[in-house]
Amino acid sequence: MLEATGLMVFYENMLALNNVSLQCGDNEIVGVFGANSAGKSTLMYTLSGIMEDIRKKEDMAGGERITVLGRIRYLGEDITNLKPSSRARKGIVLCPERRRIFSESTVMENLRIGAYLATPAQTRETLDYVFKVFPALQTLRKRIGGFLSGGEQQMLAIARALMAQPRLLLLDEPLMGLSPLIQAMLVRATSEIRREKSISIIVTEQYARPVLPIVDYAFILENGAAVLEGGREELLSNPDVRSAYFGV
Ligand code: ATP
């Protein structure tokens, strides 16, 4: 479904992504694990195309020089030069780090904004679906986003991304700062979404352990480079990998 080859991103002379190649197959969940500053968000911005917007903005403001190299193919097409909005229309939807919900808008308004690419029928159907996966959101639908708890905001961020009708969902550190109980609920929901909606998912996390049970394949990023990759079982059966990266 998606294949990125030789991605390099420089912020001025700082190399944030170093020749990263990664694939995500149809209906797969792919994990990308790495410590703070490993390059996870840079990768997600590059795949979603938002990096190009950031680059142009910096360029126009006379800010830092950002260089992006490499190729991205998606559903058999080279999308390297496509704008983020065109990628979103083709189904690549980013659920960004730190949730970025609209904090002054209600839950329902956030969901409707997410549905900007959907037909009215899709909007109705997806609303029913997100309320099924996250029943708490239905109860909270008139609440202002900024007053929700971290876990509720994360549910809303994922639900809002689903409203945009993704075929490939990019989840950037969805578990950050949440309790183990909420994390487990979100991991279950992610797996359910893949199964029921046939959506492919690339998920980044600092810690692999909570997400590992649901990923098919994973990459480990270190200082911008993919230093290790493999199927879930393969990674889990490697004792060095287990202790160094998975804390198991
Ligand atoms: P975190 O878990 O902290 O979000 P991350 O793995 O998502 O980390 P990135 O945010 O992609 O990492 O950052 C990768 C590297 O690039 C870091 O060293 C970061 O400081 C640097 N970086 C990120 N954005 C910029 C920017 N706009 N200008 C300069 N350096 C940046």
mmCIF file of C-alpha atoms in Angstrom, residues 4-87:
data_model
loop_
_atom_site.group_PDB
_atom_site.id
_atom_site.type_symbol
_atom_site.label_atom_id
_atom_site.label_comp_id
_atom_site.label_asym_id
_atom_site.label_seq_id
_atom_site.Cartn_x
_atom_site.Cartn_y
_atom_site.Cartn_z
ATOM 1 C CA ALA A 4 8.921 4.955 1.203
ATOM 2 C CA THR A 5 12.482 4.717 -0.038
ATOM 3 C CA GLY A 6 15.583 6.562 1.078
ATOM 4 C CA LEU A 7 13.846 9.326 3.038
ATOM 5 C CA MET A 8 16.243 12.005 4.219
ATOM 6 C CA VAL A 9 15.208 15.165 6.032
ATOM 7 C CA PHE A 10 17.590 17.934 7.007
ATOM 8 C CA TYR A 11 16.698 20.850 9.287
ATOM 9 C CA GLU A 12 19.478 23.147 8.088
ATOM 10 C CA ASN A 13 22.509 20.852 8.486
ATOM 11 C CA MET A 14 20.897 18.640 11.108
ATOM 12 C CA LEU A 15 20.013 15.241 9.683
ATOM 13 C CA ALA A 16 16.642 14.255 11.204
ATOM 14 C CA LEU A 17 15.874 11.299 8.908
ATOM 15 C CA ASN A 18 18.778 9.303 7.566
ATOM 16 C CA ASN A 19 17.959 7.173 4.551
ATOM 17 C CA VAL A 20 14.796 5.606 5.989
ATOM 18 C CA SER A 21 12.948 3.054 3.874
ATOM 19 C CA LEU A 22 9.708 1.584 5.099
ATOM 20 C CA GLN A 23 6.682 -0.290 3.803
ATOM 21 C CA CYS A 24 3.146 -0.786 5.014
ATOM 22 C CA GLY A 25 1.009 -3.449 3.345
ATOM 23 C CA ASP A 26 -2.770 -3.563 2.887
ATOM 24 C CA ASN A 27 -4.593 -3.878 6.175
ATOM 25 C CA GLU A 28 -1.343 -4.014 8.154
ATOM 26 C CA ILE A 29 -0.365 -2.298 11.370
ATOM 27 C CA VAL A 30 3.251 -1.150 11.226
ATOM 28 C CA GLY A 31 5.014 0.154 14.342
ATOM 29 C CA VAL A 32 7.795 2.728 14.342
ATOM 30 C CA PHE A 33 9.549 2.846 17.695
ATOM 31 C CA GLY A 34 12.211 5.229 18.869
ATOM 32 C CA ALA A 35 13.287 7.455 21.743
ATOM 33 C CA ASN A 36 12.649 11.194 21.989
ATOM 34 C CA SER A 37 14.037 12.995 18.947
ATOM 35 C CA ALA A 38 14.590 9.771 17.000
ATOM 36 C CA GLY A 39 12.682 11.293 14.077
ATOM 37 C CA LYS A 40 9.210 9.777 14.488
ATOM 38 C CA SER A 41 7.233 12.977 13.934
ATOM 39 C CA THR A 42 9.535 14.025 11.111
ATOM 40 C CA LEU A 43 8.740 10.697 9.439
ATOM 41 C CA MET A 44 4.976 11.144 9.904
ATOM 42 C CA TYR A 45 5.122 14.698 8.533
ATOM 43 C CA THR A 46 7.085 13.441 5.553
ATOM 44 C CA LEU A 47 4.661 10.604 4.778
ATOM 45 C CA SER A 48 1.597 12.830 5.138
ATOM 46 C CA GLY A 49 3.221 15.610 3.073
ATOM 47 C CA ILE A 50 2.952 18.173 5.866
ATOM 48 C CA MET A 51 6.745 18.440 5.826
ATOM 49 C CA GLU A 52 6.435 20.169 2.468
ATOM 50 C CA ASP A 53 4.097 22.794 4.002
ATOM 51 C CA ILE A 54 6.487 23.287 6.918
ATOM 52 C CA ARG A 55 9.381 23.632 4.461
ATOM 53 C CA LYS A 56 7.560 26.251 2.365
ATOM 54 C CA LYS A 57 6.485 28.212 5.430
ATOM 55 C CA GLU A 58 10.057 28.345 6.734
ATOM 56 C CA ASP A 59 11.256 29.324 3.276
ATOM 57 C CA MET A 60 8.792 32.203 2.990
ATOM 58 C CA ALA A 61 9.541 33.456 6.485
ATOM 59 C CA GLY A 62 13.282 33.321 5.803
ATOM 60 C CA GLY A 63 13.562 30.685 8.531
ATOM 61 C CA GLU A 64 15.492 27.446 8.543
ATOM 62 C CA ARG A 65 16.297 25.590 5.349
ATOM 63 C CA ILE A 66 14.571 22.206 5.290
ATOM 64 C CA THR A 67 15.587 19.619 2.697
ATOM 65 C CA VAL A 68 13.511 16.520 1.974
ATOM 66 C CA LEU A 69 14.822 13.697 -0.226
ATOM 67 C CA GLY A 70 13.561 10.222 -1.127
ATOM 68 C CA ARG A 71 10.492 8.753 -2.798
ATOM 69 C CA ILE A 72 7.074 7.696 -1.572
ATOM 70 C CA ARG A 73 4.789 5.347 -3.493
ATOM 71 C CA TYR A 74 1.204 4.777 -2.421
ATOM 72 C CA LEU A 75 -1.324 2.467 -4.094
ATOM 73 C CA GLY A 76 0.973 2.081 -7.065
ATOM 74 C CA GLU A 77 1.458 5.815 -7.599
ATOM 75 C CA ASP A 78 4.438 8.079 -6.918
ATOM 76 C CA ILE A 79 3.077 10.658 -4.452
ATOM 77 C CA THR A 80 6.416 12.236 -3.503
ATOM 78 C CA ASN A 81 5.438 15.580 -4.943
ATOM 79 C CA LEU A 82 1.778 15.590 -3.943
ATOM 80 C CA LYS A 83 0.495 18.243 -1.536
ATOM 81 C CA PRO A 84 -0.768 17.048 1.872
ATOM 82 C CA SER A 85 -4.352 17.884 0.896
ATOM 83 C CA SER A 86 -4.102 15.656 -2.200
ATOM 84 C CA ARG A 87 -2.613 12.865 -0.098
#
